[in-house]
Amino acid sequence: MRCAHWRRVPLELVREAREKSSAEHVDRAVQCQLSAHDDGDHYGLLADVGEYGTALWLRWRGSTEAEQAVLPDCPVVASEPGGGGCGLFAGHIEQHTWEDTPKEVPCVS
Ligand SMILES: [Zn+2]
Ligand SMILES: [Zn+2]
């Protein structure tokens, strides 16, 4: 189950993300990419940065200021054929993306 937390991306971070990555479009709001978790920071994907194997993430906790983080991709790849790689960053908490069920949870807030 995917974490249901969303965060609006501050305008200056959107601008910065466009400069750092070659992305034409950076979302104004991101959903946490982790599996549902009770503790720790939330991480929403802003953009893939130019450098191979890294991505630009928005990190926040509760209602505190969100901040940008350039993080290396999670190097773990699914063992079963067709599983593909993990869409998260190295050292993330909870499950890898392929272990998670794709089912969307309705917004409860
Ligand atoms: Zn989260
Ligand atoms: Zn992973």
Coordinates of N, CA and C and ligand atoms in Angstrom, one line a residue:
M1 N 0.8 -1.2 0.0 CA 0.0 0.0 0.0 C 0.9 1.3 0.0
R2 N 0.6 2.1 -0.9 CA 1.4 3.4 -1.0 C 1.0 4.4 0.0
C3 N 2.0 5.1 0.5 CA 1.8 6.2 1.4 C 0.9 7.2 0.8
A4 N -0.1 7.7 1.5 CA -1.1 8.6 0.9 C -0.8 10.0 1.1
H5 N 0.4 10.4 1.5 CA 0.7 11.8 1.8 C 1.1 12.5 0.5
W6 N 0.6 13.7 0.4 CA 0.9 14.6 -0.7 C 1.5 15.8 -0.2
R7 N 2.3 16.5 -1.0 CA 2.9 17.7 -0.5 C 3.0 18.7 -1.7
R8 N 2.6 19.9 -1.5 CA 2.7 20.9 -2.5 C 4.2 21.3 -2.6
V9 N 4.7 21.4 -3.8 CA 6.1 21.8 -4.0 C 6.2 23.3 -4.0
P10 N 7.0 23.9 -3.1 CA 7.2 25.3 -3.1 C 7.8 25.8 -4.4
L11 N 7.3 27.0 -4.9 CA 7.6 27.5 -6.2 C 9.1 27.6 -6.4
E12 N 9.9 28.0 -5.4 CA 11.3 28.1 -5.7 C 12.0 26.8 -5.8
L13 N 11.4 25.8 -5.2 CA 12.0 24.4 -5.4 C 11.6 23.9 -6.8
V14 N 10.4 24.2 -7.3 CA 10.1 23.8 -8.7 C 11.1 24.4 -9.6
R15 N 11.4 25.7 -9.4 CA 12.3 26.4 -10.3 C 13.7 25.8 -10.2
E16 N 14.1 25.5 -9.0 CA 15.4 24.9 -8.8 C 15.5 23.6 -9.4
A17 N 14.4 22.8 -9.3 CA 14.4 21.5 -9.9 C 14.5 21.5 -11.4
R18 N 13.9 22.5 -12.0 CA 14.0 22.7 -13.5 C 15.4 23.0 -13.9
E19 N 16.1 23.8 -13.0 CA 17.5 24.2 -13.4 C 18.4 23.0 -13.2
K20 N 18.2 22.2 -12.1 CA 19.1 21.1 -11.9 C 19.0 20.0 -12.8
S21 N 17.7 19.7 -13.2 CA 17.5 18.6 -14.1 C 17.1 19.2 -15.5
S22 N 17.1 18.4 -16.5 CA 16.7 19.0 -17.8 C 15.2 18.8 -18.0
A23 N 14.5 18.6 -16.9 CA 13.1 18.3 -17.0 C 12.3 19.6 -17.4
E24 N 11.5 19.5 -18.4 CA 10.6 20.6 -18.8 C 9.5 20.9 -17.8
H25 N 9.1 19.8 -17.3 CA 7.9 19.9 -16.4 C 8.3 19.3 -15.0
V26 N 8.0 20.0 -14.0 CA 8.2 19.5 -12.6 C 6.8 19.7 -11.9
D27 N 6.3 18.6 -11.4 CA 5.0 18.7 -10.8 C 4.9 19.7 -9.6
R28 N 3.8 20.3 -9.5 CA 3.6 21.3 -8.4 C 3.2 20.6 -7.1
A29 N 2.8 19.3 -7.2 CA 2.5 18.5 -6.0 C 3.0 17.1 -6.2
V30 N 3.6 16.5 -5.2 CA 4.1 15.2 -5.3 C 3.5 14.3 -4.2
Q31 N 3.3 13.0 -4.6 CA 2.9 12.0 -3.6 C 4.1 11.3 -3.1
C32 N 4.1 11.0 -1.8 CA 5.2 10.2 -1.2 C 5.3 8.8 -2.0
Q33 N 6.5 8.4 -2.4 CA 6.7 7.2 -3.2 C 6.9 6.0 -2.3
L34 N 7.0 6.1 -1.0 CA 7.2 5.0 -0.1 C 6.0 4.2 0.1
S35 N 6.1 2.9 0.6 CA 5.0 2.2 1.1 C 4.5 2.9 2.3
A36 N 3.3 2.6 2.7 CA 2.7 3.3 3.9 C 3.6 3.1 5.0
H37 N 3.9 4.2 5.7 CA 4.8 4.1 6.9 C 4.3 5.1 8.0
D38 N 4.5 4.7 9.2 CA 4.1 5.5 10.3 C 5.1 6.5 10.8
D39 N 6.3 6.2 10.5 CA 7.4 7.1 11.0 C 8.3 7.5 9.9
G40 N 9.1 8.5 10.1 CA 10.1 8.9 9.2 C 9.7 9.9 8.2
D41 N 10.6 10.3 7.3 CA 10.3 11.4 6.4 C 9.5 10.8 5.2
H42 N 8.8 11.7 4.5 CA 8.1 11.4 3.3 C 9.0 11.8 2.1
Y43 N 8.9 11.1 1.0 CA 9.8 11.4 -0.1 C 8.9 11.3 -1.4
G44 N 8.9 12.5 -2.1 CA 8.2 12.6 -3.4 C 9.2 12.8 -4.4
L45 N 9.0 12.2 -5.6 CA 10.0 12.3 -6.7 C 9.7 13.6 -7.5
L46 N 10.7 14.5 -7.6 CA 10.6 15.7 -8.3 C 11.0 15.5 -9.8
A47 N 12.2 15.0 -10.0 CA 12.7 14.8 -11.3 C 14.0 13.9 -11.3
D48 N 14.2 13.3 -12.5 CA 15.5 12.6 -12.6 C 16.5 13.7 -13.0
V49 N 17.6 13.7 -12.3 CA 18.6 14.7 -12.6 C 19.5 14.2 -13.7
G50 N 20.3 15.1 -14.4 CA 21.1 14.7 -15.5 C 22.0 13.6 -15.3
E51 N 22.6 13.6 -14.1 CA 23.6 12.5 -13.8 C 22.9 11.2 -13.7
Y52 N 23.4 10.2 -14.3 CA 22.8 8.9 -14.3 C 22.8 8.3 -12.9
G53 N 21.7 7.6 -12.6 CA 21.6 6.9 -11.3 C 21.3 7.8 -10.1
T54 N 20.9 9.0 -10.4 CA 20.4 9.9 -9.3 C 19.1 10.5 -9.6
A55 N 18.4 11.0 -8.6 CA 17.1 11.7 -8.9 C 17.0 12.7 -7.8
L56 N 16.1 13.7 -8.1 CA 15.9 14.8 -7.2 C 14.6 14.5 -6.5
W57 N 14.6 14.5 -5.2 CA 13.5 14.2 -4.3 C 13.1 15.4 -3.5
L58 N 11.8 15.4 -3.1 CA 11.3 16.3 -2.1 C 11.1 15.6 -0.8
R59 N 11.7 16.1 0.2 CA 11.7 15.3 1.5 C 11.0 16.2 2.5
W60 N 10.0 15.7 3.2 CA 9.3 16.4 4.3 C 8.9 15.5 5.4
R61 N 8.6 16.1 6.5 CA 8.1 15.3 7.6 C 7.0 16.2 8.3
G62 N 5.8 15.6 8.5 CA 4.7 16.3 9.1 C 4.5 17.6 8.3
S63 N 4.4 18.7 9.0 CA 4.1 19.9 8.3 C 5.3 20.9 8.3
T64 N 6.4 20.3 8.5 CA 7.7 21.1 8.4 C 8.0 21.5 7.0
E65 N 8.9 22.4 6.8 CA 9.4 22.8 5.5 C 9.9 21.6 4.7
A66 N 9.5 21.6 3.4 CA 10.0 20.6 2.6 C 11.4 21.0 2.0
E67 N 12.2 20.0 1.8 CA 13.5 20.3 1.3 C 13.9 19.4 0.1
Q68 N 14.8 19.8 -0.7 CA 15.2 19.0 -1.8 C 16.4 18.1 -1.4
A69 N 16.5 17.0 -2.0 CA 17.6 16.1 -1.8 C 17.9 15.3 -3.1
V70 N 19.2 15.4 -3.5 CA 19.6 14.6 -4.6 C 20.1 13.2 -4.1
L71 N 19.4 12.2 -4.5 CA 19.7 10.9 -3.9 C 20.0 9.8 -5.0
P72 N 21.0 8.9 -4.7 CA 21.2 7.9 -5.7 C 20.1 6.9 -5.7
D73 N 19.9 6.3 -6.9 CA 18.8 5.3 -7.0 C 19.1 4.1 -6.2
C74 N 18.0 3.4 -5.8 CA 18.1 2.2 -5.1 C 18.7 1.1 -6.0
P75 N 19.8 0.5 -5.6 CA 20.5 -0.4 -6.5 C 19.8 -1.8 -6.6
V76 N 18.8 -2.1 -5.8 CA 18.3 -3.4 -5.7 C 17.3 -3.7 -6.8
V77 N 17.5 -4.9 -7.4 CA 16.6 -5.2 -8.6 C 15.9 -6.5 -8.2
A78 N 14.6 -6.6 -8.6 CA 13.8 -7.7 -8.2 C 14.4 -9.0 -8.7
S79 N 14.3 -10.1 -7.9 CA 14.9 -11.4 -8.3 C 14.1 -12.1 -9.4
E80 N 12.8 -11.9 -9.3 CA 12.0 -12.6 -10.3 C 12.0 -11.9 -11.7
P81 N 11.9 -12.7 -12.8 CA 12.0 -12.1 -14.1 C 10.9 -11.1 -14.3
G82 N 11.3 -10.0 -15.0 CA 10.3 -9.0 -15.3 C 10.0 -8.1 -14.1
G83 N 10.6 -8.3 -13.0 CA 10.4 -7.5 -11.8 C 10.9 -6.1 -12.0
G84 N 12.0 -5.9 -12.7 CA 12.6 -4.6 -12.9 C 13.3 -4.1 -11.7
G85 N 13.7 -2.8 -11.8 CA 14.4 -2.2 -10.7 C 13.4 -1.5 -9.7
C86 N 14.0 -1.1 -8.6 CA 13.2 -0.3 -7.7 C 13.2 1.1 -8.1
G87 N 12.1 1.8 -7.9 CA 11.9 3.2 -8.3 C 12.2 4.1 -7.2
L88 N 12.8 3.6 -6.1 CA 13.1 4.5 -4.9 C 14.6 4.8 -4.9
F89 N 15.0 5.4 -3.8 CA 16.4 5.8 -3.6 C 17.1 4.9 -2.7
A90 N 18.4 4.9 -2.8 CA 19.2 4.0 -1.9 C 19.0 4.3 -0.5
G91 N 18.8 3.3 0.3 CA 18.7 3.4 1.8 C 17.3 3.8 2.2
H92 N 16.3 3.6 1.3 CA 14.9 4.0 1.7 C 14.4 3.0 2.7
I93 N 13.3 3.5 3.5 CA 12.7 2.6 4.4 C 11.6 1.8 3.7
E94 N 11.0 0.9 4.4 CA 9.8 0.2 3.8 C 10.2 -0.7 2.6
Q95 N 9.2 -1.1 1.8 CA 9.5 -2.0 0.8 C 10.0 -1.4 -0.5
H96 N 10.6 -2.2 -1.4 CA 11.0 -1.8 -2.7 C 9.7 -1.7 -3.5
T97 N 9.7 -0.9 -4.6 CA 8.5 -0.6 -5.3 C 7.8 -1.9 -5.8
W98 N 8.6 -2.8 -6.3 CA 8.0 -4.0 -6.9 C 7.3 -4.9 -5.8
E99 N 7.7 -4.8 -4.5 CA 7.1 -5.6 -3.5 C 5.8 -5.0 -3.0
D100 N 5.6 -3.8 -3.4 CA 4.3 -3.1 -3.0 C 3.2 -3.5 -3.9
T101 N 2.0 -3.5 -3.4 CA 0.8 -3.7 -4.3 C 0.5 -2.4 -5.0
P102 N 0.2 -2.4 -6.3 CA -0.1 -1.2 -7.0 C -1.4 -0.5 -6.7
K103 N -2.2 -1.1 -5.8 CA -3.5 -0.6 -5.5 C -3.4 0.8 -4.9
E104 N -4.2 1.7 -5.4 CA -4.2 3.1 -4.9 C -5.1 3.1 -3.7
V105 N -4.7 3.8 -2.6 CA -5.6 4.0 -1.5 C -6.4 5.3 -1.6
P106 N -7.7 5.3 -1.3 CA -8.5 6.5 -1.4 C -7.9 7.5 -0.4
C107 N -8.0 8.8 -0.7 CA -7.5 9.9 0.1 C -8.5 10.0 1.3
V108 N -7.9 9.9 2.5 CA -8.8 9.9 3.7 C -8.8 11.3 4.4
S109 N -8.0 12.2 4.0 CA -7.9 13.5 4.7 C -8.9 14.5 4.1
Ligands
ZN1 ZN 5.2 8.9 3.2
ZN2 ZN 14.5 -0.2 -3.2

